[in-house]
PDB file of C-alpha atoms in Angstrom:
ATOM      1  CA  MET A   1     163.147  60.482 -32.778  1.00 66.00           C
ATOM      2  CA  ALA A   2     163.988  62.256 -29.415  1.00 67.00           C
ATOM      3  CA  GLY A   3     165.325  65.258 -31.512  1.00 70.00           C
ATOM      4  CA  LEU A   4     162.039  65.220 -33.594  1.00 76.00           C
ATOM      5  CA  ALA A   5     160.022  65.401 -30.311  1.00 78.00           C
ATOM      6  CA  LYS A   6     161.975  68.210 -29.091  1.00 77.00           C
ATOM      7  CA  GLY A   7     161.668  70.117 -32.395  1.00 74.00           C
ATOM      8  CA  LEU A   8     157.874  69.595 -32.454  1.00 77.00           C
ATOM      9  CA  ALA A   9     157.677  70.864 -28.785  1.00 80.00           C
ATOM     10  CA  VAL A  10     159.569  73.951 -29.787  1.00 80.00           C
ATOM     11  CA  ILE A  11     157.145  74.520 -32.701  1.00 78.00           C
ATOM     12  CA  GLU A  12     154.176  74.236 -30.466  1.00 77.00           C
ATOM     13  CA  ALA A  13     155.657  76.799 -28.072  1.00 79.00           C
ATOM     14  CA  PHE A  14     154.982  79.493 -30.629  1.00 77.00           C
ATOM     15  CA  GLY A  15     151.351  80.680 -30.096  1.00 63.00           C
ATOM     16  CA  GLU A  16     149.036  83.482 -29.391  1.00 50.00           C
ATOM     17  CA  THR A  17     151.085  84.787 -26.452  1.00 55.00           C
ATOM     18  CA  SER A  18     154.411  83.681 -27.798  1.00 64.00           C
ATOM     19  CA  SER A  19     154.891  85.134 -31.206  1.00 71.00           C
ATOM     20  CA  GLN A  20     158.627  85.364 -30.709  1.00 82.00           C
ATOM     21  CA  LEU A  21     161.030  83.369 -28.447  1.00 86.00           C
ATOM     22  CA  THR A  22     164.541  83.628 -27.118  1.00 89.00           C
ATOM     23  CA  VAL A  23     166.509  80.460 -26.464  1.00 89.00           C
ATOM     24  CA  ALA A  24     165.880  80.744 -22.757  1.00 90.00           C
ATOM     25  CA  GLU A  25     162.105  81.062 -23.221  1.00 87.00           C
ATOM     26  CA  ALA A  26     161.918  78.225 -25.677  1.00 87.00           C
ATOM     27  CA  ALA A  27     163.831  76.033 -23.123  1.00 87.00           C
ATOM     28  CA  ARG A  28     161.482  77.063 -20.402  1.00 87.00           C
ATOM     29  CA  LEU A  29     158.198  76.525 -22.298  1.00 83.00           C
ATOM     30  CA  THR A  30     159.297  72.991 -23.574  1.00 83.00           C
ATOM     31  CA  ASP A  31     161.144  71.825 -20.466  1.00 85.00           C
ATOM     32  CA  VAL A  32     164.432  71.076 -22.405  1.00 85.00           C
ATOM     33  CA  THR A  33     167.953  72.383 -21.833  1.00 89.00           C
ATOM     34  CA  ARG A  34     168.976  75.592 -23.480  1.00 88.00           C
ATOM     35  CA  ALA A  35     171.485  73.786 -25.623  1.00 89.00           C
ATOM     36  CA  ALA A  36     168.724  71.454 -26.892  1.00 88.00           C
ATOM     37  CA  ALA A  37     166.325  74.441 -27.479  1.00 88.00           C
ATOM     38  CA  ARG A  38     169.063  76.325 -29.276  1.00 89.00           C
ATOM     39  CA  ARG A  39     169.849  73.393 -31.600  1.00 89.00           C
ATOM     40  CA  CYS A  40     166.128  73.024 -32.465  1.00 89.00           C
ATOM     41  CA  LEU A  41     165.602  76.697 -33.118  1.00 89.00           C
ATOM     42  CA  LEU A  42     168.759  76.924 -35.341  1.00 89.00           C
ATOM     43  CA  THR A  43     167.694  73.825 -37.261  1.00 87.00           C
ATOM     44  CA  LEU A  44     164.218  75.188 -37.852  1.00 87.00           C
ATOM     45  CA  THR A  45     165.777  78.471 -38.961  1.00 88.00           C
ATOM     46  CA  GLU A  46     168.034  76.642 -41.476  1.00 87.00           C
ATOM     47  CA  LEU A  47     164.921  74.878 -42.796  1.00 86.00           C
ATOM     48  CA  GLY A  48     163.128  78.130 -43.313  1.00 86.00           C
ATOM     49  CA  TYR A  49     160.470  77.677 -40.671  1.00 84.00           C
ATOM     50  CA  LEU A  50     161.884  80.501 -38.402  1.00 88.00           C
ATOM     51  CA  THR A  51     163.848  83.843 -38.727  1.00 88.00           C
ATOM     52  CA  HIS A  52     166.355  84.995 -36.155  1.00 88.00           C
ATOM     53  CA  ASP A  53     167.535  88.614 -35.527  1.00 89.00           C
ATOM     54  CA  GLY A  54     170.154  87.621 -33.118  1.00 87.00           C
ATOM     55  CA  LYS A  55     167.863  87.527 -30.148  1.00 87.00           C
ATOM     56  CA  TYR A  56     164.354  86.461 -31.082  1.00 89.00           C
ATOM     57  CA  PHE A  57     163.179  83.608 -33.176  1.00 89.00           C
ATOM     58  CA  ARG A  58     160.002  84.187 -35.214  1.00 85.00           C
ATOM     59  CA  PRO A  59     157.887  81.862 -37.323  1.00 82.00           C
ATOM     60  CA  THR A  60     157.929  82.387 -41.150  1.00 82.00           C
ATOM     61  CA  PRO A  61     155.008  81.762 -43.510  1.00 75.00           C
ATOM     62  CA  ARG A  62     156.385  78.387 -44.236  1.00 75.00           C
ATOM     63  CA  MET A  63     155.102  77.314 -40.746  1.00 74.00           C
ATOM     64  CA  LEU A  64     151.697  77.539 -42.210  1.00 65.00           C
ATOM     65  CA  ARG A  65     152.345  74.265 -44.235  1.00 65.00           C
ATOM     66  CA  LEU A  66     152.434  72.255 -40.969  1.00 67.00           C
ATOM     67  CA  GLY A  67     148.824  73.287 -40.015  1.00 63.00           C
ATOM     68  CA  GLY A  68     147.797  73.291 -43.596  1.00 60.00           C
ATOM     69  CA  ALA A  69     148.337  69.516 -43.891  1.00 57.00           C
ATOM     70  CA  TYR A  70     145.655  68.980 -41.161  1.00 57.00           C
ATOM     71  CA  LEU A  71     143.165  71.648 -42.445  1.00 54.00           C
ATOM     72  CA  ASP A  72     143.437  70.246 -45.952  1.00 53.00           C
ATOM     73  CA  THR A  73     142.607  66.717 -44.965  1.00 50.00           C
ATOM     74  CA  ALA A  74     140.501  66.920 -41.686  1.00 62.00           C
ATOM     75  CA  THR A  75     136.812  66.079 -42.021  1.00 82.00           C
ATOM     76  CA  LEU A  76     135.544  68.200 -39.014  1.00 85.00           C
ATOM     77  CA  PRO A  77     136.662  71.645 -40.380  1.00 87.00           C
ATOM     78  CA  ALA A  78     135.528  70.930 -43.880  1.00 86.00           C
ATOM     79  CA  LEU A  79     132.131  69.861 -42.695  1.00 89.00           C
ATOM     80  CA  ALA A  80     131.836  72.768 -40.254  1.00 92.00           C
ATOM     81  CA  GLN A  81     132.816  75.620 -42.689  1.00 92.00           C
ATOM     82  CA  PRO A  82     129.320  75.947 -44.487  1.00 93.00           C
ATOM     83  CA  HIS A  83     127.686  76.084 -41.051  1.00 94.00           C
ATOM     84  CA  LEU A  84     130.218  78.731 -39.726  1.00 95.00           C
ATOM     85  CA  VAL A  85     129.594  80.839 -42.946  1.00 95.00           C
ATOM     86  CA  ALA A  86     125.791  80.593 -42.606  1.00 95.00           C
ATOM     87  CA  ALA A  87     125.813  81.442 -38.896  1.00 95.00           C
ATOM     88  CA  ARG A  88     128.176  84.424 -39.575  1.00 94.00           C
ATOM     89  CA  ASP A  89     125.865  85.653 -42.223  1.00 94.00           C
ATOM     90  CA  ALA A  90     122.971  85.415 -39.973  1.00 94.00           C
ATOM     91  CA  LEU A  91     124.668  87.155 -37.055  1.00 93.00           C
ATOM     92  CA  ALA A  92     127.061  89.517 -38.831  1.00 91.00           C
ATOM     93  CA  GLU A  93     129.607  88.419 -36.384  1.00 91.00           C
ATOM     94  CA  SER A  94     132.660  86.114 -36.644  1.00 90.00           C
ATOM     95  CA  VAL A  95     131.936  82.381 -35.873  1.00 94.00           C
ATOM     96  CA  SER A  96     134.489  79.764 -35.088  1.00 94.00           C
ATOM     97  CA  LEU A  97     134.924  76.096 -34.232  1.00 95.00           C
ATOM     98  CA  ALA A  98     137.345  74.807 -31.580  1.00 93.00           C
ATOM     99  CA  VAL A  99     138.494  71.493 -30.110  1.00 92.00           C
ATOM    100  CA  TRP A 100     140.063  70.588 -26.913  1.00 91.00           C
ATOM    101  CA  GLN A 101     143.720  69.933 -26.598  1.00 86.00           C
ATOM    102  CA  ASP A 102     145.877  69.671 -23.575  1.00 81.00           C
ATOM    103  CA  GLY A 103     144.066  72.297 -21.601  1.00 84.00           C
ATOM    104  CA  TRP A 104     143.521  74.640 -24.510  1.00 88.00           C
ATOM    105  CA  SER A 105     140.644  75.538 -26.783  1.00 91.00           C
ATOM    106  CA  VAL A 106     142.235  75.336 -30.343  1.00 89.00           C
ATOM    107  CA  PHE A 107     140.440  76.930 -33.316  1.00 90.00           C
ATOM    108  CA  VAL A 108     140.199  74.652 -36.320  1.00 89.00           C
ATOM    109  CA  ALA A 109     137.839  76.598 -38.572  1.00 91.00           C
ATOM    110  CA  ARG A 110     136.402  80.139 -38.744  1.00 91.00           C
ATOM    111  CA  ALA A 111     134.147  82.424 -40.720  1.00 91.00           C
ATOM    112  CA  GLU A 112     135.347  85.945 -40.263  1.00 87.00           C
ATOM    113  CA  ALA A 113     132.970  88.934 -40.279  1.00 83.00           C
ATOM    114  CA  GLU A 114     134.018  91.862 -42.580  1.00 75.00           C
ATOM    115  CA  ARG A 115     134.858  94.474 -40.096  1.00 62.00           C
ATOM    116  CA  ILE A 116     137.754  97.020 -39.951  1.00 43.00           C
ATOM    117  CA  VAL A 117     138.856  95.868 -36.513  1.00 47.00           C
ATOM    118  CA  SER A 118     139.553  92.099 -36.107  1.00 50.00           C
ATOM    119  CA  THR A 119     139.500  90.248 -32.899  1.00 51.00           C
ATOM    120  CA  GLY A 120     142.907  88.718 -33.855  1.00 54.00           C
ATOM    121  CA  VAL A 121     141.572  85.175 -33.433  1.00 67.00           C
ATOM    122  CA  ARG A 122     142.623  82.905 -36.234  1.00 75.00           C
ATOM    123  CA  VAL A 123     142.651  79.205 -37.233  1.00 76.00           C
ATOM    124  CA  GLY A 124     145.279  77.508 -35.024  1.00 77.00           C
ATOM    125  CA  ALA A 125     144.976  79.994 -32.239  1.00 82.00           C
ATOM    126  CA  ARG A 126     144.796  78.722 -28.686  1.00 84.00           C
ATOM    127  CA  LEU A 127     142.641  80.163 -25.907  1.00 89.00           C
ATOM    128  CA  PRO A 128     142.894  79.090 -22.222  1.00 89.00           C
ATOM    129  CA  GLY A 129     140.360  76.526 -21.288  1.00 89.00           C
ATOM    130  CA  HIS A 130     139.373  78.141 -17.906  1.00 91.00           C
ATOM    131  CA  CYS A 131     138.221  81.596 -19.117  1.00 91.00           C
ATOM    132  CA  SER A 132     137.131  81.101 -22.818  1.00 93.00           C
ATOM    133  CA  ALA A 133     133.677  80.358 -23.779  1.00 95.00           C
ATOM    134  CA  THR A 134     134.778  77.501 -26.143  1.00 95.00           C
ATOM    135  CA  GLY A 135     136.945  76.113 -23.284  1.00 94.00           C
ATOM    136  CA  ARG A 136     134.149  75.944 -20.789  1.00 95.00           C
ATOM    137  CA  VAL A 137     131.883  74.244 -23.150  1.00 96.00           C
ATOM    138  CA  LEU A 138     134.575  71.704 -24.082  1.00 96.00           C
ATOM    139  CA  LEU A 139     135.257  71.214 -20.315  1.00 95.00           C
ATOM    140  CA  ALA A 140     131.647  70.624 -19.707  1.00 94.00           C
ATOM    141  CA  GLY A 141     131.788  67.764 -22.046  1.00 94.00           C
ATOM    142  CA  LEU A 142     134.461  66.060 -19.998  1.00 92.00           C
ATOM    143  CA  PRO A 143     133.874  63.826 -16.915  1.00 91.00           C
ATOM    144  CA  ASP A 144     133.991  65.555 -13.607  1.00 90.00           C
ATOM    145  CA  GLU A 145     137.252  63.849 -12.698  1.00 90.00           C
ATOM    146  CA  ALA A 146     138.851  65.125 -15.881  1.00 90.00           C
ATOM    147  CA  VAL A 147     137.760  68.678 -15.111  1.00 90.00           C
ATOM    148  CA  ALA A 148     139.083  68.343 -11.538  1.00 90.00           C
ATOM    149  CA  GLY A 149     142.406  66.941 -13.011  1.00 89.00           C
ATOM    150  CA  PHE A 150     142.663  69.971 -15.410  1.00 88.00           C
ATOM    151  CA  LEU A 151     142.149  72.526 -12.577  1.00 88.00           C
ATOM    152  CA  ALA A 152     144.571  70.679 -10.275  1.00 86.00           C
ATOM    153  CA  ARG A 153     147.434  70.573 -12.907  1.00 83.00           C
ATOM    154  CA  GLY A 154     147.191  74.035 -14.149  1.00 75.00           C
ATOM    155  CA  ARG A 155     147.357  77.486 -12.563  1.00 80.00           C
ATOM    156  CA  PRO A 156     144.680  79.557 -14.167  1.00 84.00           C
ATOM    157  CA  GLN A 157     146.068  82.945 -15.194  1.00 86.00           C
ATOM    158  CA  ARG A 158     144.144  86.213 -14.934  1.00 89.00           C
ATOM    159  CA  ARG A 159     143.686  87.865 -18.370  1.00 89.00           C
ATOM    160  CA  THR A 160     141.526  90.837 -17.195  1.00 90.00           C
ATOM    161  CA  ALA A 161     139.993  91.880 -13.875  1.00 92.00           C
ATOM    162  CA  LYS A 162     136.891  89.754 -14.837  1.00 92.00           C
ATOM    163  CA  THR A 163     138.749  86.521 -15.356  1.00 91.00           C
ATOM    164  CA  LEU A 164     137.623  83.707 -13.092  1.00 92.00           C
ATOM    165  CA  VAL A 165     140.893  82.154 -11.616  1.00 90.00           C
ATOM    166  CA  ASP A 166     139.515  80.448  -8.445  1.00 91.00           C
ATOM    167  CA  PRO A 167     139.051  76.582  -9.232  1.00 91.00           C
ATOM    168  CA  ALA A 168     135.756  76.473  -7.398  1.00 92.00           C
ATOM    169  CA  GLU A 169     134.352  79.410  -9.373  1.00 94.00           C
ATOM    170  CA  ILE A 170     135.537  77.798 -12.685  1.00 93.00           C
ATOM    171  CA  THR A 171     134.012  74.571 -11.698  1.00 93.00           C
ATOM    172  CA  ARG A 172     130.668  76.246 -11.100  1.00 94.00           C
ATOM    173  CA  ALA A 173     131.030  78.069 -14.417  1.00 94.00           C
ATOM    174  CA  VAL A 174     131.641  74.692 -16.253  1.00 94.00           C
ATOM    175  CA  GLU A 175     128.741  73.065 -14.323  1.00 95.00           C
ATOM    176  CA  THR A 176     126.453  75.892 -15.448  1.00 95.00           C
ATOM    177  CA  ALA A 177     127.623  75.484 -18.984  1.00 95.00           C
ATOM    178  CA  ARG A 178     126.869  71.732 -18.868  1.00 95.00           C
ATOM    179  CA  ALA A 179     123.401  72.515 -17.450  1.00 95.00           C
ATOM    180  CA  ASP A 180     122.491  75.353 -19.786  1.00 95.00           C
ATOM    181  CA  GLY A 181     124.042  74.004 -22.959  1.00 95.00           C
ATOM    182  CA  PHE A 182     126.123  77.052 -23.674  1.00 96.00           C
ATOM    183  CA  ALA A 183     128.741  79.316 -22.055  1.00 96.00           C
ATOM    184  CA  ILE A 184     129.390  83.059 -22.167  1.00 95.00           C
ATOM    185  CA  SER A 185     132.701  84.590 -21.545  1.00 93.00           C
ATOM    186  CA  ASP A 186     132.092  88.204 -20.630  1.00 92.00           C
ATOM    187  CA  GLU A 187     135.285  90.200 -21.019  1.00 91.00           C
ATOM    188  CA  GLU A 188     137.256  87.528 -19.249  1.00 91.00           C
ATOM    189  CA  LEU A 189     139.776  87.119 -22.068  1.00 88.00           C
ATOM    190  CA  GLU A 190     139.859  90.769 -23.262  1.00 88.00           C
ATOM    191  CA  LEU A 191     138.154  93.894 -22.149  1.00 91.00           C
ATOM    192  CA  GLY A 192     135.537  94.991 -24.584  1.00 90.00           C
ATOM    193  CA  MET A 193     134.919  91.429 -26.016  1.00 91.00           C
ATOM    194  CA  ARG A 194     132.178  88.909 -25.271  1.00 92.00           C
ATOM    195  CA  ALA A 195     131.884  85.425 -26.699  1.00 94.00           C
ATOM    196  CA  MET A 196     129.274  82.681 -26.578  1.00 96.00           C
ATOM    197  CA  ALA A 197     129.813  78.987 -27.351  1.00 97.00           C
ATOM    198  CA  VAL A 198     127.722  75.902 -27.702  1.00 97.00           C
ATOM    199  CA  PRO A 199     128.725  72.279 -27.892  1.00 97.00           C
ATOM    200  CA  VAL A 200     128.754  70.312 -31.160  1.00 96.00           C
ATOM    201  CA  LEU A 201     127.519  66.797 -30.080  1.00 93.00           C
ATOM    202  CA  ASP A 202     128.036  63.751 -32.486  1.00 87.00           C
ATOM    203  CA  THR A 203     125.362  61.192 -33.068  1.00 85.00           C
ATOM    204  CA  ARG A 204     126.483  59.397 -29.847  1.00 86.00           C
ATOM    205  CA  GLY A 205     125.953  62.547 -27.744  1.00 90.00           C
ATOM    206  CA  ARG A 206     129.660  63.232 -27.280  1.00 90.00           C
ATOM    207  CA  THR A 207     131.078  66.655 -27.297  1.00 94.00           C
ATOM    208  CA  VAL A 208     133.542  66.763 -30.233  1.00 92.00           C
ATOM    209  CA  ALA A 209     133.850  70.673 -30.685  1.00 94.00           C
ATOM    210  CA  ALA A 210     132.477  74.056 -29.591  1.00 96.00           C
ATOM    211  CA  MET A 211     130.922  76.556 -31.998  1.00 97.00           C
ATOM    212  CA  SER A 212     131.319  80.134 -30.943  1.00 96.00           C
ATOM    213  CA  VAL A 213     130.531  83.671 -31.889  1.00 95.00           C
ATOM    214  CA  SER A 214     132.481  86.707 -30.480  1.00 90.00           C
ATOM    215  CA  ALA A 215     131.534  90.365 -30.593  1.00 89.00           C
ATOM    216  CA  SER A 216     132.349  93.724 -29.176  1.00 88.00           C
ATOM    217  CA  SER A 217     130.641  94.451 -25.877  1.00 87.00           C
ATOM    218  CA  ALA A 218     129.775  97.887 -27.299  1.00 89.00           C
ATOM    219  CA  ARG A 219     127.673  96.185 -30.008  1.00 87.00           C
ATOM    220  CA  ILE A 220     125.898  93.410 -28.076  1.00 89.00           C
ATOM    221  CA  THR A 221     124.757  92.844 -24.470  1.00 93.00           C
ATOM    222  CA  VAL A 222     124.838  89.444 -22.793  1.00 93.00           C
ATOM    223  CA  GLU A 223     120.891  89.389 -22.881  1.00 93.00           C
ATOM    224  CA  GLU A 224     121.018  89.981 -26.575  1.00 94.00           C
ATOM    225  CA  MET A 225     123.449  87.304 -27.066  1.00 94.00           C
ATOM    226  CA  ARG A 226     121.112  84.864 -25.358  1.00 94.00           C
ATOM    227  CA  ARG A 227     118.141  86.032 -27.183  1.00 95.00           C
ATOM    228  CA  ASP A 228     119.481  86.493 -30.722  1.00 95.00           C
ATOM    229  CA  PHE A 229     122.806  84.561 -30.959  1.00 96.00           C
ATOM    230  CA  LEU A 230     122.006  81.336 -29.086  1.00 96.00           C
ATOM    231  CA  PRO A 231     119.288  80.035 -31.281  1.00 96.00           C
ATOM    232  CA  VAL A 232     121.392  80.451 -34.473  1.00 96.00           C
ATOM    233  CA  LEU A 233     124.422  78.724 -32.905  1.00 96.00           C
ATOM    234  CA  VAL A 234     122.361  75.826 -31.458  1.00 96.00           C
ATOM    235  CA  ASP A 235     120.805  75.324 -34.926  1.00 95.00           C
ATOM    236  CA  HIS A 236     123.999  75.022 -36.845  1.00 96.00           C
ATOM    237  CA  ALA A 237     125.818  73.159 -34.063  1.00 96.00           C
ATOM    238  CA  THR A 238     122.969  70.611 -34.200  1.00 95.00           C
ATOM    239  CA  ARG A 239     123.170  70.368 -37.860  1.00 93.00           C
ATOM    240  CA  LEU A 240     126.846  69.796 -37.912  1.00 92.00           C
ATOM    241  CA  GLY A 241     126.613  67.251 -35.150  1.00 91.00           C
ATOM    242  CA  ARG A 242     124.101  65.172 -37.199  1.00 89.00           C
ATOM    243  CA  MET A 243     126.978  64.653 -39.799  1.00 85.00           C
ATOM    244  CA  LEU A 244     129.415  63.360 -37.260  1.00 82.00           C
TER     245      LEU A 244
END
């Protein structure tokens, strides 16, 4: 079982910022020895989950089966999808649903707008909790001590010149999201992109997910997001929450 745990850790090391890994990188990200990381990577390659070019290991399409088992059976993404599609059609922008996992905002469902240029966000992608709109909304749903613990354990990384990395500033942003009922990430993840997120509250009032919309800063201003996007997101997040 220890070998299985190490193998799963290696699988999870592949993500938005780690589309390919060397043995050394896998060992560092999973906190295992290089020998253990190498054994896991070679086993996953033999099973068809990875390819290896002599230096880098990369996921194959077979890796999708692992996430597909969740997406095919999970209730939340299935219930959310019609609301994401309706919100996308109303806003003509991509709309997503994310949940909190170990300091990351993880996308579990998405309705993609039909545009030539995609944001690159996909189901299964992870965004850092400290600077993403979904992350701040999900953090806002946690107790204060949990937010403080998250900031104490992690080292917020700067993604752009606008990214908040000071713990006090992040805490204020989370508190603002909690008070306002929404969060906006204005070019903190990627220059030229803005995102807005609102919480999805279940019938007990607990934050179970975040619904978000992302758009190019050339197409939409922050004021327009508040005026035009917020009511649509709140409406569909509220409808989804009544089903949970």
